[in-house]
Amino acid sequence: MNLVTLLPFIVLIGAMFLMTRSAKKKQQAAAQMRDHMTPGTGVRTIGGMYATVKEIGDDTVTLELAPGVHAIFAKNSIGAVLEDAEYNRIVHGIDADEATDTPVVPDDASSLTEEPKADLTKGEDEAPKLDLGKKDEDAPKGDDEPKDGKSDGEAGAK
């Protein structure tokens, strides 16, 4: 057989090998992450639920979803094991190294916008007016009517 005819098959086999290799590495990393779970660790499930690990079994994990609320999950359902600082920041809103000069955002967004204050010393005629039309200097020079009486398109178009 010719090498040119075998080249697409060789490339396809190589791509499949690389994809399975990277998938296997991801699975090993996930299994290693799940093995490093300890009771009291904050986790995020693959469904996006944050909880604290209470007990670890062979294939299951007991998670505390809220104070006094426990649920049993499969170990494979743990998506990420979080560090304590990250877990507290996400779940409880506690930032360990919160800067003191960080601006505080109020709960009410209406205090973030300022209404323009009207100047009561001026009359209504002196208030600045909003001009939405074209200015005279932007207008084309010459007469506004087309020479042949047609408003758009080519002169000879029917």
PDB file of C-alpha atoms in Angstrom:
ATOM      1  CA  MET A   1       0.000   0.000   0.000  1.00  0.00           C
ATOM      2  CA  ASN A   2       0.985   3.557  -0.527  1.00  0.00           C
ATOM      3  CA  LEU A   3       2.005   5.727   2.447  1.00  0.00           C
ATOM      4  CA  VAL A   4      -0.361   8.513   1.323  1.00  0.00           C
ATOM      5  CA  THR A   5      -3.392   6.225   1.673  1.00  0.00           C
ATOM      6  CA  LEU A   6      -2.339   5.105   5.167  1.00  0.00           C
ATOM      7  CA  LEU A   7      -1.636   8.645   6.439  1.00  0.00           C
ATOM      8  CA  PRO A   8      -5.290   9.533   7.346  1.00  0.00           C
ATOM      9  CA  PHE A   9      -5.626   6.303   9.350  1.00  0.00           C
ATOM     10  CA  ILE A  10      -2.361   6.959  11.189  1.00  0.00           C
ATOM     11  CA  VAL A  11      -3.466  10.507  12.063  1.00  0.00           C
ATOM     12  CA  LEU A  12      -6.855   9.241  13.255  1.00  0.00           C
ATOM     13  CA  ILE A  13      -5.298   6.583  15.491  1.00  0.00           C
ATOM     14  CA  GLY A  14      -2.858   9.149  16.901  1.00  0.00           C
ATOM     15  CA  ALA A  15      -5.658  11.607  17.691  1.00  0.00           C
ATOM     16  CA  MET A  16      -7.673   8.885  19.430  1.00  0.00           C
ATOM     17  CA  PHE A  17      -4.628   7.906  21.493  1.00  0.00           C
ATOM     18  CA  LEU A  18      -4.026  11.505  22.602  1.00  0.00           C
ATOM     19  CA  MET A  19      -7.696  12.056  23.505  1.00  0.00           C
ATOM     20  CA  THR A  20      -7.932   8.886  25.606  1.00  0.00           C
ATOM     21  CA  ARG A  21      -4.652   9.724  27.312  1.00  0.00           C
ATOM     22  CA  SER A  22      -5.823  13.204  28.356  1.00  0.00           C
ATOM     23  CA  ALA A  23      -9.176  11.820  29.531  1.00  0.00           C
ATOM     24  CA  LYS A  24      -7.405   9.202  31.625  1.00  0.00           C
ATOM     25  CA  LYS A  25      -5.224  11.905  33.217  1.00  0.00           C
ATOM     26  CA  LYS A  26      -8.318  13.951  34.102  1.00  0.00           C
ATOM     27  CA  GLN A  27      -9.971  10.909  35.682  1.00  0.00           C
ATOM     28  CA  GLN A  28      -6.864  10.160  37.739  1.00  0.00           C
ATOM     29  CA  ALA A  29      -6.662  13.779  38.931  1.00  0.00           C
ATOM     30  CA  ALA A  30     -10.340  13.715  39.948  1.00  0.00           C
ATOM     31  CA  ALA A  31      -9.899  10.425  41.828  1.00  0.00           C
ATOM     32  CA  GLN A  32      -6.845  11.811  43.615  1.00  0.00           C
ATOM     33  CA  MET A  33      -8.800  14.950  44.566  1.00  0.00           C
ATOM     34  CA  ARG A  34     -11.625  12.847  45.999  1.00  0.00           C
ATOM     35  CA  ASP A  35      -9.137  10.721  47.967  1.00  0.00           C
ATOM     36  CA  HIS A  36      -7.808  13.847  49.709  1.00  0.00           C
ATOM     37  CA  MET A  37     -11.243  14.713  51.137  1.00  0.00           C
ATOM     38  CA  THR A  38     -11.429  14.772  54.894  1.00  0.00           C
ATOM     39  CA  PRO A  39     -14.387  15.377  57.219  1.00  0.00           C
ATOM     40  CA  GLY A  40     -14.935  19.121  57.616  1.00  0.00           C
ATOM     41  CA  THR A  41     -13.745  19.947  54.097  1.00  0.00           C
ATOM     42  CA  GLY A  42     -15.923  22.167  51.907  1.00  0.00           C
ATOM     43  CA  VAL A  43     -16.891  20.679  48.545  1.00  0.00           C
ATOM     44  CA  ARG A  44     -18.903  21.547  45.445  1.00  0.00           C
ATOM     45  CA  THR A  45     -20.930  18.796  43.813  1.00  0.00           C
ATOM     46  CA  ILE A  46     -21.184  18.359  40.055  1.00  0.00           C
ATOM     47  CA  GLY A  47     -24.677  19.835  40.364  1.00  0.00           C
ATOM     48  CA  GLY A  48     -23.254  23.049  41.846  1.00  0.00           C
ATOM     49  CA  MET A  49     -24.294  22.493  45.472  1.00  0.00           C
ATOM     50  CA  TYR A  50     -21.861  23.584  48.193  1.00  0.00           C
ATOM     51  CA  ALA A  51     -21.644  21.431  51.315  1.00  0.00           C
ATOM     52  CA  THR A  52     -19.342  20.251  54.099  1.00  0.00           C
ATOM     53  CA  VAL A  53     -18.072  16.660  54.246  1.00  0.00           C
ATOM     54  CA  LYS A  54     -19.255  14.825  57.389  1.00  0.00           C
ATOM     55  CA  GLU A  55     -18.414  11.159  56.723  1.00  0.00           C
ATOM     56  CA  ILE A  56     -16.545   9.331  53.984  1.00  0.00           C
ATOM     57  CA  GLY A  57     -17.444   5.766  53.011  1.00  0.00           C
ATOM     58  CA  ASP A  58     -16.060   3.460  50.329  1.00  0.00           C
ATOM     59  CA  ASP A  59     -18.257   4.750  47.499  1.00  0.00           C
ATOM     60  CA  THR A  60     -20.364   7.371  49.282  1.00  0.00           C
ATOM     61  CA  VAL A  61     -19.890  10.673  51.089  1.00  0.00           C
ATOM     62  CA  THR A  62     -22.240  12.141  53.698  1.00  0.00           C
ATOM     63  CA  LEU A  63     -22.511  15.886  53.170  1.00  0.00           C
ATOM     64  CA  GLU A  64     -23.991  18.532  55.452  1.00  0.00           C
ATOM     65  CA  LEU A  65     -25.974  20.797  53.146  1.00  0.00           C
ATOM     66  CA  ALA A  66     -27.202  23.117  55.909  1.00  0.00           C
ATOM     67  CA  PRO A  67     -26.891  22.937  59.694  1.00  0.00           C
ATOM     68  CA  GLY A  68     -28.546  19.667  60.664  1.00  0.00           C
ATOM     69  CA  VAL A  69     -29.365  18.636  57.060  1.00  0.00           C
ATOM     70  CA  HIS A  70     -27.370  15.632  55.852  1.00  0.00           C
ATOM     71  CA  ALA A  71     -27.440  13.864  52.499  1.00  0.00           C
ATOM     72  CA  ILE A  72     -25.579  10.895  51.084  1.00  0.00           C
ATOM     73  CA  PHE A  73     -23.870  11.401  47.727  1.00  0.00           C
ATOM     74  CA  ALA A  74     -21.761   9.137  45.531  1.00  0.00           C
ATOM     75  CA  LYS A  75     -18.051   9.997  45.635  1.00  0.00           C
ATOM     76  CA  ASN A  76     -18.151  10.555  41.878  1.00  0.00           C
ATOM     77  CA  SER A  77     -20.619  13.402  42.383  1.00  0.00           C
ATOM     78  CA  ILE A  78     -17.993  15.590  44.075  1.00  0.00           C
ATOM     79  CA  GLY A  79     -16.875  18.123  41.480  1.00  0.00           C
ATOM     80  CA  ALA A  80     -14.280  20.040  43.503  1.00  0.00           C
ATOM     81  CA  VAL A  81     -12.715  20.006  46.938  1.00  0.00           C
ATOM     82  CA  LEU A  82     -12.432  23.620  48.083  1.00  0.00           C
ATOM     83  CA  GLU A  83      -9.960  25.290  50.392  1.00  0.00           C
ATOM     84  CA  ASP A  84     -11.384  26.681  53.629  1.00  0.00           C
ATOM     85  CA  ALA A  85     -10.915  30.326  52.594  1.00  0.00           C
ATOM     86  CA  GLU A  86     -12.638  29.778  49.233  1.00  0.00           C
ATOM     87  CA  TYR A  87     -15.502  27.815  50.797  1.00  0.00           C
ATOM     88  CA  ASN A  88     -16.103  30.509  53.446  1.00  0.00           C
ATOM     89  CA  ARG A  89     -15.961  33.255  50.822  1.00  0.00           C
ATOM     90  CA  ILE A  90     -18.538  31.531  48.583  1.00  0.00           C
ATOM     91  CA  VAL A  91     -20.930  30.071  51.154  1.00  0.00           C
ATOM     92  CA  HIS A  92     -20.718  32.456  54.099  1.00  0.00           C
ATOM     93  CA  GLY A  93     -19.504  35.606  52.369  1.00  0.00           C
ATOM     94  CA  ILE A  94     -16.485  35.788  54.684  1.00  0.00           C
ATOM     95  CA  ASP A  95     -13.341  37.089  53.020  1.00  0.00           C
ATOM     96  CA  ALA A  96     -10.230  36.251  55.059  1.00  0.00           C
ATOM     97  CA  ASP A  97      -8.020  39.017  53.662  1.00  0.00           C
ATOM     98  CA  GLU A  98     -10.694  41.626  53.031  1.00  0.00           C
ATOM     99  CA  ALA A  99      -9.164  45.005  52.296  1.00  0.00           C
ATOM    100  CA  THR A 100     -10.330  47.907  54.442  1.00  0.00           C
ATOM    101  CA  ASP A 101     -10.298  50.402  51.588  1.00  0.00           C
ATOM    102  CA  THR A 102     -12.666  48.358  49.438  1.00  0.00           C
ATOM    103  CA  PRO A 103     -15.777  50.379  48.646  1.00  0.00           C
ATOM    104  CA  VAL A 104     -18.970  49.022  50.141  1.00  0.00           C
ATOM    105  CA  VAL A 105     -21.761  48.445  47.655  1.00  0.00           C
ATOM    106  CA  PRO A 106     -25.147  49.259  49.157  1.00  0.00           C
ATOM    107  CA  ASP A 107     -28.097  46.897  48.828  1.00  0.00           C
ATOM    108  CA  ASP A 108     -30.220  49.666  47.340  1.00  0.00           C
ATOM    109  CA  ALA A 109     -28.966  50.626  43.872  1.00  0.00           C
ATOM    110  CA  SER A 110     -30.911  53.889  43.863  1.00  0.00           C
ATOM    111  CA  SER A 111     -28.270  55.494  46.061  1.00  0.00           C
ATOM    112  CA  LEU A 112     -25.643  54.832  43.378  1.00  0.00           C
ATOM    113  CA  THR A 113     -27.243  57.145  40.851  1.00  0.00           C
ATOM    114  CA  GLU A 114     -27.443  60.869  41.262  1.00  0.00           C
ATOM    115  CA  GLU A 115     -30.334  62.830  39.842  1.00  0.00           C
ATOM    116  CA  PRO A 116     -29.340  66.107  38.200  1.00  0.00           C
ATOM    117  CA  LYS A 117     -30.365  68.884  40.501  1.00  0.00           C
ATOM    118  CA  ALA A 118     -32.389  71.675  38.923  1.00  0.00           C
ATOM    119  CA  ASP A 119     -31.056  75.154  39.363  1.00  0.00           C
ATOM    120  CA  LEU A 120     -33.987  77.040  40.849  1.00  0.00           C
ATOM    121  CA  THR A 121     -32.338  80.427  40.356  1.00  0.00           C
ATOM    122  CA  LYS A 122     -32.704  80.130  36.581  1.00  0.00           C
ATOM    123  CA  GLY A 123     -36.009  80.369  34.822  1.00  0.00           C
ATOM    124  CA  GLU A 124     -37.410  77.620  32.673  1.00  0.00           C
ATOM    125  CA  ASP A 125     -36.215  79.384  29.525  1.00  0.00           C
ATOM    126  CA  GLU A 126     -32.598  79.353  30.699  1.00  0.00           C
ATOM    127  CA  ALA A 127     -32.423  75.565  31.244  1.00  0.00           C
ATOM    128  CA  PRO A 128     -30.194  73.761  28.716  1.00  0.00           C
ATOM    129  CA  LYS A 129     -32.220  72.166  25.961  1.00  0.00           C
ATOM    130  CA  LEU A 130     -31.480  68.848  24.380  1.00  0.00           C
ATOM    131  CA  ASP A 131     -31.041  69.107  20.606  1.00  0.00           C
ATOM    132  CA  LEU A 132     -31.692  65.812  18.818  1.00  0.00           C
ATOM    133  CA  GLY A 133     -31.798  67.200  15.279  1.00  0.00           C
ATOM    134  CA  LYS A 134     -29.067  67.829  12.756  1.00  0.00           C
ATOM    135  CA  LYS A 135     -27.061  70.954  13.100  1.00  0.00           C
ATOM    136  CA  ASP A 136     -26.893  73.402  10.241  1.00  0.00           C
ATOM    137  CA  GLU A 137     -23.188  72.807   9.636  1.00  0.00           C
ATOM    138  CA  ASP A 138     -23.848  69.054   9.175  1.00  0.00           C
ATOM    139  CA  ALA A 139     -26.465  69.657   6.454  1.00  0.00           C
ATOM    140  CA  PRO A 140     -25.333  69.170   2.833  1.00  0.00           C
ATOM    141  CA  LYS A 141     -24.676  72.296   0.845  1.00  0.00           C
ATOM    142  CA  GLY A 142     -26.925  73.157  -2.084  1.00  0.00           C
ATOM    143  CA  ASP A 143     -30.549  72.343  -2.737  1.00  0.00           C
ATOM    144  CA  ASP A 144     -32.096  69.355  -1.002  1.00  0.00           C
ATOM    145  CA  GLU A 145     -34.218  68.199  -3.961  1.00  0.00           C
ATOM    146  CA  PRO A 146     -32.726  65.691  -6.418  1.00  0.00           C
ATOM    147  CA  LYS A 147     -32.096  67.083  -9.876  1.00  0.00           C
ATOM    148  CA  ASP A 148     -34.176  64.484 -11.728  1.00  0.00           C
ATOM    149  CA  GLY A 149     -37.074  64.415  -9.246  1.00  0.00           C
ATOM    150  CA  LYS A 150     -36.299  60.925  -7.893  1.00  0.00           C
ATOM    151  CA  SER A 151     -35.738  60.576  -4.208  1.00  0.00           C
ATOM    152  CA  ASP A 152     -33.472  57.525  -4.013  1.00  0.00           C
ATOM    153  CA  GLY A 153     -31.703  54.961  -6.114  1.00  0.00           C
ATOM    154  CA  GLU A 154     -30.027  55.543  -9.438  1.00  0.00           C
ATOM    155  CA  ALA A 155     -31.234  58.275 -11.754  1.00  0.00           C
ATOM    156  CA  GLY A 156     -32.173  55.852 -14.522  1.00  0.00           C
ATOM    157  CA  ALA A 157     -33.689  53.098 -12.371  1.00  0.00           C
ATOM    158  CA  LYS A 158     -37.380  52.242 -12.859  1.00  0.00           C
TER     159      LYS A 158
END
